[in-house]
PDB file of C-alpha atoms in Angstrom:
ATOM      1  CA  UNK D 861      19.508 -97.722  45.024  1.00 60.00           C
ATOM      2  CA  UNK D 862      16.112 -96.136  45.757  1.00 65.00           C
ATOM      3  CA  UNK D 863      14.782 -94.087  49.239  1.00 63.00           C
ATOM      4  CA  UNK D 864      11.888 -92.348  50.010  1.00 61.00           C
ATOM      5  CA  UNK D 865      12.438 -88.721  48.836  1.00 66.00           C
ATOM      6  CA  UNK D 866      12.763 -91.248  45.023  1.00 60.00           C
ATOM      7  CA  UNK D 867       9.061 -92.757  45.173  1.00 54.00           C
ATOM      8  CA  UNK D 868       8.404 -89.205  46.293  1.00 61.00           C
ATOM      9  CA  UNK D 869       9.768 -88.037  43.277  1.00 60.00           C
ATOM     10  CA  UNK D 870       7.662 -90.490  41.494  1.00 57.00           C
ATOM     11  CA  UNK D 871       4.745 -89.933  42.671  1.00 58.00           C
ATOM     12  CA  UNK D 872       4.506 -86.703  42.144  1.00 57.00           C
ATOM     13  CA  UNK D 873       6.049 -86.927  38.211  1.00 55.00           C
ATOM     14  CA  UNK D 874       3.336 -89.796  36.957  1.00 58.00           C
ATOM     15  CA  UNK D 875       0.212 -88.610  38.925  1.00 59.00           C
ATOM     16  CA  UNK D 876      -2.377 -89.548  40.864  1.00 57.00           C
ATOM     17  CA  UNK D 877      -3.467 -93.287  39.494  1.00 65.00           C
ATOM     18  CA  UNK D 878       0.462 -93.957  39.531  1.00 77.00           C
ATOM     19  CA  UNK D 879       0.768 -92.470  42.679  1.00 79.00           C
ATOM     20  CA  UNK D 880      -0.633 -94.601  43.577  1.00 83.00           C
ATOM     21  CA  UNK D 881       1.001 -97.887  42.751  1.00 84.00           C
ATOM     22  CA  UNK D 882       4.360 -95.489  43.379  1.00 83.00           C
ATOM     23  CA  UNK D 883       3.743 -95.657  46.970  1.00 86.00           C
ATOM     24  CA  UNK D 884       2.353 -99.305  47.189  1.00 87.00           C
ATOM     25  CA  UNK D 885       5.110-100.945  45.490  1.00 87.00           C
ATOM     26  CA  UNK D 886       7.188 -97.802  48.424  1.00 85.00           C
ATOM     27  CA  UNK D 887       5.363 -99.351  51.327  1.00 89.00           C
ATOM     28  CA  UNK D 888       6.079-102.992  49.377  1.00 90.00           C
ATOM     29  CA  UNK D 889      10.207-102.543  49.564  1.00 89.00           C
ATOM     30  CA  UNK D 890      10.092-101.402  53.022  1.00 90.00           C
ATOM     31  CA  UNK D 891      10.581 -97.792  52.510  1.00 88.00           C
ATOM     32  CA  UNK D 892       8.581 -95.628  55.803  1.00 89.00           C
ATOM     33  CA  UNK D 893       6.588 -92.969  53.998  1.00 90.00           C
ATOM     34  CA  UNK D 894       7.348 -89.232  55.338  1.00 91.00           C
ATOM     35  CA  UNK D 895       5.108 -86.409  55.707  1.00 93.00           C
ATOM     36  CA  UNK D 896       6.203 -85.130  52.272  1.00 91.00           C
ATOM     37  CA  UNK D 897       4.816 -88.696  50.510  1.00 90.00           C
ATOM     38  CA  UNK D 898       0.865 -88.504  52.170  1.00 93.00           C
ATOM     39  CA  UNK D 899       0.386 -85.618  51.537  1.00 93.00           C
ATOM     40  CA  UNK D 900       1.604 -85.280  47.865  1.00 89.00           C
ATOM     41  CA  UNK D 901      -0.118 -88.287  47.562  1.00 90.00           C
ATOM     42  CA  UNK D 902      -3.316 -86.967  49.189  1.00 93.00           C
ATOM     43  CA  UNK D 903      -3.002 -83.261  46.877  1.00 90.00           C
ATOM     44  CA  UNK D 904      -3.057 -86.448  43.559  1.00 88.00           C
ATOM     45  CA  UNK D 905      -6.419 -88.535  45.518  1.00 90.00           C
ATOM     46  CA  UNK D 906      -8.358 -85.502  45.788  1.00 91.00           C
ATOM     47  CA  UNK D 907      -8.211 -83.277  43.079  1.00 84.00           C
ATOM     48  CA  UNK D 908     -11.745 -83.037  40.493  1.00 72.00           C
ATOM     49  CA  UNK D 909     -10.039 -85.558  38.033  1.00 71.00           C
ATOM     50  CA  UNK D 910      -9.994 -89.365  39.118  1.00 70.00           C
ATOM     51  CA  UNK D 911     -11.212 -88.172  42.693  1.00 84.00           C
ATOM     52  CA  UNK D 912     -10.273 -91.082  44.618  1.00 89.00           C
ATOM     53  CA  UNK D 913     -11.800 -89.980  47.975  1.00 93.00           C
ATOM     54  CA  UNK D 914     -11.900 -92.948  50.119  1.00 94.00           C
ATOM     55  CA  UNK D 915      -8.870 -94.280  49.395  1.00 93.00           C
ATOM     56  CA  UNK D 916      -7.801 -90.189  50.318  1.00 94.00           C
ATOM     57  CA  UNK D 917      -9.310 -91.380  53.319  1.00 95.00           C
ATOM     58  CA  UNK D 918      -7.114 -94.393  54.218  1.00 95.00           C
ATOM     59  CA  UNK D 919      -4.379 -92.370  52.487  1.00 94.00           C
ATOM     60  CA  UNK D 920      -5.332 -89.744  55.209  1.00 95.00           C
ATOM     61  CA  UNK D 921      -5.577 -91.422  58.409  1.00 95.00           C
ATOM     62  CA  UNK D 922      -2.517 -94.231  58.335  1.00 94.00           C
ATOM     63  CA  UNK D 923      -0.694 -90.369  57.708  1.00 95.00           C
ATOM     64  CA  UNK D 924      -2.021 -89.228  61.056  1.00 93.00           C
ATOM     65  CA  UNK D 925      -1.181 -92.739  62.387  1.00 93.00           C
ATOM     66  CA  UNK D 926       1.725 -92.265  61.846  1.00 94.00           C
ATOM     67  CA  UNK D 927       2.108 -89.515  63.806  1.00 93.00           C
ATOM     68  CA  UNK D 928       2.450 -87.092  60.374  1.00 95.00           C
ATOM     69  CA  UNK D 929       0.289 -84.115  61.562  1.00 94.00           C
ATOM     70  CA  UNK D 930      -0.642 -82.351  57.615  1.00 95.00           C
ATOM     71  CA  UNK D 931      -0.478 -78.836  56.585  1.00 96.00           C
ATOM     72  CA  UNK D 932      -3.428 -76.175  55.991  1.00 96.00           C
ATOM     73  CA  UNK D 933      -3.800 -77.145  51.948  1.00 96.00           C
ATOM     74  CA  UNK D 934      -3.574 -80.496  52.911  1.00 96.00           C
ATOM     75  CA  UNK D 935      -5.524 -80.801  55.286  1.00 97.00           C
ATOM     76  CA  UNK D 936      -8.346 -77.870  52.618  1.00 97.00           C
ATOM     77  CA  UNK D 937      -7.822 -80.493  49.839  1.00 95.00           C
ATOM     78  CA  UNK D 938      -8.672 -83.708  52.330  1.00 97.00           C
ATOM     79  CA  UNK D 939     -11.894 -81.802  53.525  1.00 97.00           C
ATOM     80  CA  UNK D 940     -12.941 -80.227  50.631  1.00 96.00           C
ATOM     81  CA  UNK D 941     -12.768 -83.098  48.429  1.00 96.00           C
ATOM     82  CA  UNK D 942     -15.089 -84.644  51.410  1.00 97.00           C
ATOM     83  CA  UNK D 943     -17.191 -81.975  51.639  1.00 97.00           C
ATOM     84  CA  UNK D 944     -17.545 -82.104  47.286  1.00 95.00           C
ATOM     85  CA  UNK D 945     -18.935 -86.030  47.996  1.00 94.00           C
ATOM     86  CA  UNK D 946     -21.707 -85.497  50.191  1.00 95.00           C
ATOM     87  CA  UNK D 947     -19.364 -87.053  53.605  1.00 96.00           C
ATOM     88  CA  UNK D 948     -19.934 -84.693  55.996  1.00 97.00           C
ATOM     89  CA  UNK D 949     -19.476 -85.861  59.380  1.00 97.00           C
ATOM     90  CA  UNK D 950     -16.608 -87.869  57.848  1.00 96.00           C
ATOM     91  CA  UNK D 951     -14.824 -84.776  57.132  1.00 97.00           C
ATOM     92  CA  UNK D 952     -16.422 -83.206  60.421  1.00 97.00           C
ATOM     93  CA  UNK D 953     -14.895 -87.041  62.437  1.00 96.00           C
ATOM     94  CA  UNK D 954     -11.384 -86.156  59.996  1.00 96.00           C
ATOM     95  CA  UNK D 955     -11.291 -82.368  62.218  1.00 97.00           C
ATOM     96  CA  UNK D 956     -11.444 -83.535  65.196  1.00 96.00           C
ATOM     97  CA  UNK D 957      -9.090 -86.203  65.022  1.00 94.00           C
ATOM     98  CA  UNK D 958      -6.420 -83.334  63.764  1.00 95.00           C
ATOM     99  CA  UNK D 959      -7.452 -81.092  66.910  1.00 96.00           C
ATOM    100  CA  UNK D 960      -6.807 -84.385  69.162  1.00 94.00           C
ATOM    101  CA  UNK D 961      -3.298 -84.658  66.888  1.00 93.00           C
ATOM    102  CA  UNK D 962      -2.315 -81.246  67.817  1.00 94.00           C
ATOM    103  CA  UNK D 963      -3.915 -79.756  65.194  1.00 96.00           C
ATOM    104  CA  UNK D 964      -4.167 -75.710  65.547  1.00 96.00           C
ATOM    105  CA  UNK D 965      -8.151 -75.630  66.562  1.00 97.00           C
ATOM    106  CA  UNK D 966      -9.532 -72.695  64.878  1.00 97.00           C
ATOM    107  CA  UNK D 967      -8.399 -73.801  61.729  1.00 97.00           C
ATOM    108  CA  UNK D 968      -8.928 -76.888  61.589  1.00 97.00           C
ATOM    109  CA  UNK D 969     -12.760 -75.434  62.129  1.00 98.00           C
ATOM    110  CA  UNK D 970     -12.379 -72.779  59.473  1.00 97.00           C
ATOM    111  CA  UNK D 971     -10.836 -74.897  57.110  1.00 98.00           C
ATOM    112  CA  UNK D 972     -13.876 -77.229  57.425  1.00 98.00           C
ATOM    113  CA  UNK D 973     -16.250 -74.792  57.328  1.00 98.00           C
ATOM    114  CA  UNK D 974     -15.150 -73.093  54.526  1.00 97.00           C
ATOM    115  CA  UNK D 975     -15.441 -76.145  52.822  1.00 98.00           C
ATOM    116  CA  UNK D 976     -18.876 -76.738  53.474  1.00 98.00           C
ATOM    117  CA  UNK D 977     -19.336 -72.706  52.023  1.00 97.00           C
ATOM    118  CA  UNK D 978     -17.470 -73.659  49.064  1.00 95.00           C
ATOM    119  CA  UNK D 979     -19.326 -77.277  48.447  1.00 96.00           C
ATOM    120  CA  UNK D 980     -22.605 -75.277  48.982  1.00 96.00           C
ATOM    121  CA  UNK D 981     -23.271 -77.301  52.328  1.00 97.00           C
ATOM    122  CA  UNK D 982     -24.835 -73.961  53.423  1.00 96.00           C
ATOM    123  CA  UNK D 983     -27.288 -75.437  55.663  1.00 96.00           C
ATOM    124  CA  UNK D 984     -23.893 -76.998  57.711  1.00 97.00           C
ATOM    125  CA  UNK D 985     -21.965 -74.214  57.085  1.00 97.00           C
ATOM    126  CA  UNK D 986     -24.238 -71.941  59.095  1.00 96.00           C
ATOM    127  CA  UNK D 987     -24.992 -74.409  61.579  1.00 97.00           C
ATOM    128  CA  UNK D 988     -21.304 -75.106  62.768  1.00 97.00           C
ATOM    129  CA  UNK D 989     -20.753 -71.619  62.295  1.00 97.00           C
ATOM    130  CA  UNK D 990     -23.308 -70.821  64.748  1.00 96.00           C
ATOM    131  CA  UNK D 991     -22.209 -73.185  67.815  1.00 95.00           C
ATOM    132  CA  UNK D 992     -17.993 -72.806  66.650  1.00 96.00           C
ATOM    133  CA  UNK D 993     -18.256 -71.612  70.262  1.00 95.00           C
ATOM    134  CA  UNK D 994     -18.709 -75.273  72.102  1.00 96.00           C
ATOM    135  CA  UNK D 995     -15.738 -76.436  69.712  1.00 95.00           C
ATOM    136  CA  UNK D 996     -13.445 -73.927  71.273  1.00 94.00           C
ATOM    137  CA  UNK D 997     -13.390 -72.174  68.739  1.00 95.00           C
ATOM    138  CA  UNK D 998     -14.083 -68.155  68.269  1.00 95.00           C
ATOM    139  CA  UNK D 999     -15.836 -67.032  65.242  1.00 95.00           C
ATOM    140  CA  UNK D1000     -13.131 -64.644  63.603  1.00 95.00           C
ATOM    141  CA  UNK D1001     -12.040 -62.648  59.734  1.00 94.00           C
ATOM    142  CA  UNK D1002     -11.972 -65.770  58.230  1.00 94.00           C
ATOM    143  CA  UNK D1003     -15.101 -67.775  59.266  1.00 96.00           C
ATOM    144  CA  UNK D1004     -17.411 -64.742  58.197  1.00 96.00           C
ATOM    145  CA  UNK D1005     -15.326 -64.502  54.516  1.00 95.00           C
ATOM    146  CA  UNK D1006     -16.392 -67.707  54.094  1.00 96.00           C
ATOM    147  CA  UNK D1007     -20.043 -67.813  54.514  1.00 96.00           C
ATOM    148  CA  UNK D1008     -20.795 -64.242  52.725  1.00 96.00           C
ATOM    149  CA  UNK D1009     -18.604 -65.054  49.933  1.00 94.00           C
ATOM    150  CA  UNK D1010     -21.169 -68.571  49.800  1.00 96.00           C
ATOM    151  CA  UNK D1011     -23.907 -65.860  50.419  1.00 96.00           C
ATOM    152  CA  UNK D1012     -23.487 -64.362  47.704  1.00 94.00           C
ATOM    153  CA  UNK D1013     -21.989 -66.889  44.839  1.00 93.00           C
ATOM    154  CA  UNK D1014     -25.571 -68.012  45.906  1.00 94.00           C
ATOM    155  CA  UNK D1015     -27.404 -64.302  45.714  1.00 93.00           C
ATOM    156  CA  UNK D1016     -28.136 -63.671  49.704  1.00 94.00           C
ATOM    157  CA  UNK D1017     -27.082 -60.230  49.522  1.00 93.00           C
ATOM    158  CA  UNK D1018     -29.398 -59.820  52.261  1.00 95.00           C
ATOM    159  CA  UNK D1019     -27.903 -61.758  55.076  1.00 96.00           C
ATOM    160  CA  UNK D1020     -24.743 -61.425  53.173  1.00 95.00           C
ATOM    161  CA  UNK D1021     -24.866 -57.546  54.764  1.00 95.00           C
ATOM    162  CA  UNK D1022     -26.589 -59.311  57.642  1.00 96.00           C
ATOM    163  CA  UNK D1023     -23.193 -61.687  57.932  1.00 95.00           C
ATOM    164  CA  UNK D1024     -21.334 -58.211  57.405  1.00 95.00           C
ATOM    165  CA  UNK D1025     -23.565 -55.848  60.216  1.00 96.00           C
ATOM    166  CA  UNK D1026     -23.343 -58.574  62.335  1.00 96.00           C
ATOM    167  CA  UNK D1027     -19.065 -58.874  61.479  1.00 95.00           C
ATOM    168  CA  UNK D1028     -18.909 -55.196  62.297  1.00 95.00           C
ATOM    169  CA  UNK D1029     -20.403 -55.124  65.413  1.00 96.00           C
ATOM    170  CA  UNK D1030     -18.365 -57.981  66.916  1.00 95.00           C
ATOM    171  CA  UNK D1031     -15.243 -55.521  65.563  1.00 95.00           C
ATOM    172  CA  UNK D1032     -13.919 -57.820  64.070  1.00 95.00           C
ATOM    173  CA  UNK D1033     -12.362 -56.457  60.741  1.00 93.00           C
ATOM    174  CA  UNK D1034     -13.112 -56.627  57.369  1.00 91.00           C
ATOM    175  CA  UNK D1035     -11.062 -57.878  54.706  1.00 88.00           C
ATOM    176  CA  UNK D1036     -10.361 -56.631  51.085  1.00 90.00           C
ATOM    177  CA  UNK D1037     -11.786 -60.006  50.125  1.00 87.00           C
ATOM    178  CA  UNK D1038     -15.039 -59.579  51.524  1.00 89.00           C
ATOM    179  CA  UNK D1039     -15.306 -56.471  49.669  1.00 89.00           C
ATOM    180  CA  UNK D1040     -14.416 -57.870  46.691  1.00 90.00           C
ATOM    181  CA  UNK D1041     -16.698 -60.496  46.647  1.00 89.00           C
ATOM    182  CA  UNK D1042     -19.546 -57.328  47.059  1.00 90.00           C
ATOM    183  CA  UNK D1043     -18.581 -55.945  43.967  1.00 91.00           C
ATOM    184  CA  UNK D1044     -18.319 -58.587  42.350  1.00 89.00           C
ATOM    185  CA  UNK D1045     -21.558 -59.262  43.131  1.00 88.00           C
ATOM    186  CA  UNK D1046     -22.933 -55.613  42.028  1.00 84.00           C
ATOM    187  CA  UNK D1047     -21.390 -56.757  38.244  1.00 85.00           C
ATOM    188  CA  UNK D1048     -23.036 -60.252  37.958  1.00 78.00           C
TER     189      UNK D1048
END
């Protein structure tokens, strides 16, 4: 007799198209998806190859409505996929919804900022960073690190140095990752 765990395992082995079929079959047979099931399905749907971000959005909302709070990796995969597909408003509303359900505000907005940076949406990233306090967050080394790395990737060395200087002035400790980003930039 199949269980929720059986279907989740089948999804893990099947890949995105088959995973979605297994998910629907599971529900047709009366099984209730658990957090792990939702997270694996979202992971498959947000991968670059065969990405189905609209379906992932439906599953993500269903997961949250069912009372399951996703882990940081799932949130990052989902929000990043939305940002890469230029669905910034949907990413923003998903972050707000997560925070209303108890997800850490600081972590959620840090993930959102990192996702914007990775999707090369620097105007939106800088806008969010400049008003981050209104969301109940404080600027931290992760947010600065995301911006600095993205600015260096774009060849905006002076802007990256300005952010590093601003960070030092605010008393926020720098990380090895930040300095590694500068080293990589120097050798390009």
